Amino acid sequence: MSIVTEIPTEVLEQIFVHSVNTAPPSVRARHLCDITATCQRWRGVAIALPELWSSIRTWLTRSKNHLLSLALIYNDEPQAFHGTPLPQSVTDFLDLFVLHIHRWKHLTLELRDLNPLVEFPLTLSDLSAPLLASVIIGSTFLSLLSSDRRLWLSSLINRAPVLKRLTVRGYGALTALTIPWSQLAYIRIEQALSDTEAITILALAKGLTEAQFANINTATLSMESSTVVVADHLSTLHLLPVVSLGRLFRRLVLPKLECLSISHGPKLPPWDQEEFKSLISRSFCSIKTFVLQPSPLTSSELLECLELISPSLIDLAIVVGKLVPGSNATEKVTSEIIHRLTNGSTSSVDVLCPHLKRITFERCLHPDLEDGLLSNMVESRWKQRWAI
């Protein structure tokens, strides 16, 4: 064993600090890179040592006019800062970053359990973020932030004329922030939403090409309503519901939809097959990627869905995951489905998904599946691709 590996952490910390502090300013950044790239232990010790990273002004100065990707992640562990007054440190970082707002390109603000003593810059005044393209905002309870903080965050994202991607994590995001929906191309909402709120977002954000709703937990849309939202540009939709999506499907038209991914927890909500079929039929969309994780469909419903999207499908993923007590997820892929996916087993008209290139089956194969059937299907696809 090398003697270097036996150096106590406290001694190693002092060596690192002395090495960086005594180095000429022009090579300090290189010293830090060398230290963190030496080995896993050195990297861990260096990253946890705040004294090494106190010269952020130097890093910002050396970057000159290059665009900045900034991540300010608040970690409520004061002991990790060796006595540094944490709230003041966060405030100082915010003040420093705002001076370079004209260079921001990507910004992450993870403010979970933010200390009330942390102050935001009072105002952005006449500042703007002309190059800011993506923002991630995370807070446990965005709605409980002070009005000054909410105003600052809203002002920031509304002063970014090229902002296209927004991720918001935290309860109350939709009411806490003023969001420039019309200019967004990508949105990810990680908070509890009703299907009404989801449909409202799609109606407001007409330029969206991708939307991810990570927790649709309340069905409030009226079944009698005839109002339909046409999302003309939406090509990718990821949904994580704990309620039936039938009412949401009924209110949507998605003519450009190519990727549909639906994920669930262990307890699957009811699946509205007829509303799903109606959505696909009236949208005249060409689904290329279809992901169900886990699948709430019965075997016959799955076969019917595959028949509906068969002509355009390229990527199929059916995942049941680990079956747990109380779960209503079951194995969905039967011998009939595998037969229909196999080239040469039926007439060419009846072969499902002729353009399929990627298949993921995870814990979803029926236990009574015929021996060799799956391998025959894969082989038939391989032979078709290479015209053997």
mmCIF file of N, CA and C in Angstrom, residues 22 52 60 68 73 95 128 132 144 146 169 193-194 213 220 235 238 271 280 283 294 331 334 349 356 360:
data_model
loop_
_atom_site.group_PDB
_atom_site.id
_atom_site.type_symbol
_atom_site.label_atom_id
_atom_site.label_comp_id
_atom_site.label_asym_id
_atom_site.label_seq_id
_atom_site.Cartn_x
_atom_site.Cartn_y
_atom_site.Cartn_z
ATOM 1 N N THR A 22 -0.704 28.937 -2.510
ATOM 2 C CA THR A 22 0.660 29.408 -2.799
ATOM 3 C C THR A 22 0.992 29.371 -4.284
ATOM 4 N N LEU A 52 -11.103 25.622 -1.006
ATOM 5 C CA LEU A 52 -10.576 25.496 -2.365
ATOM 6 C C LEU A 52 -11.438 26.189 -3.400
ATOM 7 N N LEU A 60 -14.976 33.072 -12.670
ATOM 8 C CA LEU A 60 -15.839 33.869 -13.536
ATOM 9 C C LEU A 60 -15.024 34.826 -14.405
ATOM 10 N N LEU A 68 -22.308 30.954 -19.619
ATOM 11 C CA LEU A 68 -22.184 30.285 -18.324
ATOM 12 C C LEU A 68 -23.321 29.298 -18.093
ATOM 13 N N ILE A 73 -26.955 24.892 -5.706
ATOM 14 C CA ILE A 73 -27.709 23.849 -5.012
ATOM 15 C C ILE A 73 -27.563 24.064 -3.513
ATOM 16 N N ASP A 95 -25.721 37.392 -5.448
ATOM 17 C CA ASP A 95 -25.306 38.741 -5.840
ATOM 18 C C ASP A 95 -24.211 38.692 -6.898
ATOM 19 N N SER A 128 -31.326 41.929 -17.698
ATOM 20 C CA SER A 128 -32.049 40.863 -18.381
ATOM 21 C C SER A 128 -31.093 39.720 -18.641
ATOM 22 N N LEU A 132 -30.270 33.290 -21.841
ATOM 23 C CA LEU A 132 -30.696 32.190 -20.971
ATOM 24 C C LEU A 132 -31.683 31.292 -21.699
ATOM 25 N N LEU A 144 -44.668 28.633 -0.572
ATOM 26 C CA LEU A 144 -44.394 29.207 0.747
ATOM 27 C C LEU A 144 -43.214 30.174 0.732
ATOM 28 N N SER A 146 -41.296 33.604 0.222
ATOM 29 C CA SER A 146 -41.772 34.973 0.429
ATOM 30 C C SER A 146 -42.134 35.592 -0.915
ATOM 31 N N ARG A 169 -39.714 22.135 -9.871
ATOM 32 C CA ARG A 169 -39.957 21.111 -8.864
ATOM 33 C C ARG A 169 -40.428 21.774 -7.585
ATOM 34 N N LEU A 193 -50.400 17.635 -9.884
ATOM 35 C CA LEU A 193 -51.236 18.383 -10.819
ATOM 36 C C LEU A 193 -52.580 17.697 -10.960
ATOM 37 N N SER A 194 -53.592 18.464 -11.253
ATOM 38 C CA SER A 194 -54.856 17.877 -11.690
ATOM 39 C C SER A 194 -54.817 17.785 -13.209
ATOM 40 N N PHE A 213 -45.279 15.700 -17.291
ATOM 41 C CA PHE A 213 -46.067 15.955 -16.087
ATOM 42 C C PHE A 213 -45.851 14.778 -15.139
ATOM 43 N N THR A 220 -60.205 16.204 -12.474
ATOM 44 C CA THR A 220 -61.208 17.243 -12.242
ATOM 45 C C THR A 220 -61.889 17.704 -13.520
ATOM 46 N N SER A 235 -44.534 16.890 -29.797
ATOM 47 C CA SER A 235 -44.099 15.614 -30.367
ATOM 48 C C SER A 235 -43.776 14.573 -29.293
ATOM 49 N N HIS A 238 -44.676 12.876 -21.801
ATOM 50 C CA HIS A 238 -44.403 11.936 -20.712
ATOM 51 C C HIS A 238 -45.407 12.202 -19.598
ATOM 52 N N TRP A 271 -57.458 2.093 -16.850
ATOM 53 C CA TRP A 271 -57.025 2.486 -18.191
ATOM 54 C C TRP A 271 -58.260 2.659 -19.062
ATOM 55 N N ILE A 280 -55.767 8.847 -30.480
ATOM 56 C CA ILE A 280 -54.860 8.506 -31.567
ATOM 57 C C ILE A 280 -55.550 8.662 -32.925
ATOM 58 N N SER A 283 -56.236 12.410 -33.806
ATOM 59 C CA SER A 283 -55.009 13.197 -33.946
ATOM 60 C C SER A 283 -54.294 12.910 -35.257
ATOM 61 N N PRO A 294 -45.278 0.763 -15.323
ATOM 62 C CA PRO A 294 -45.679 -0.531 -15.874
ATOM 63 C C PRO A 294 -46.949 -0.377 -16.702
ATOM 64 N N GLU A 331 -48.154 -9.749 -15.992
ATOM 65 C CA GLU A 331 -47.478 -10.008 -17.259
ATOM 66 C C GLU A 331 -48.463 -9.833 -18.411
ATOM 67 N N THR A 334 -48.316 -11.866 -24.329
ATOM 68 C CA THR A 334 -48.709 -13.260 -24.503
ATOM 69 C C THR A 334 -48.122 -13.833 -25.788
ATOM 70 N N VAL A 349 -49.712 -8.747 -44.150
ATOM 71 C CA VAL A 349 -50.642 -7.682 -43.755
ATOM 72 C C VAL A 349 -50.830 -7.676 -42.253
ATOM 73 N N LEU A 356 -40.474 -1.799 -36.562
ATOM 74 C CA LEU A 356 -39.950 -1.824 -35.200
ATOM 75 C C LEU A 356 -38.453 -2.152 -35.195
ATOM 76 N N THR A 360 -38.195 -3.413 -25.774
ATOM 77 C CA THR A 360 -37.835 -3.657 -24.374
ATOM 78 C C THR A 360 -39.003 -4.351 -23.697
#
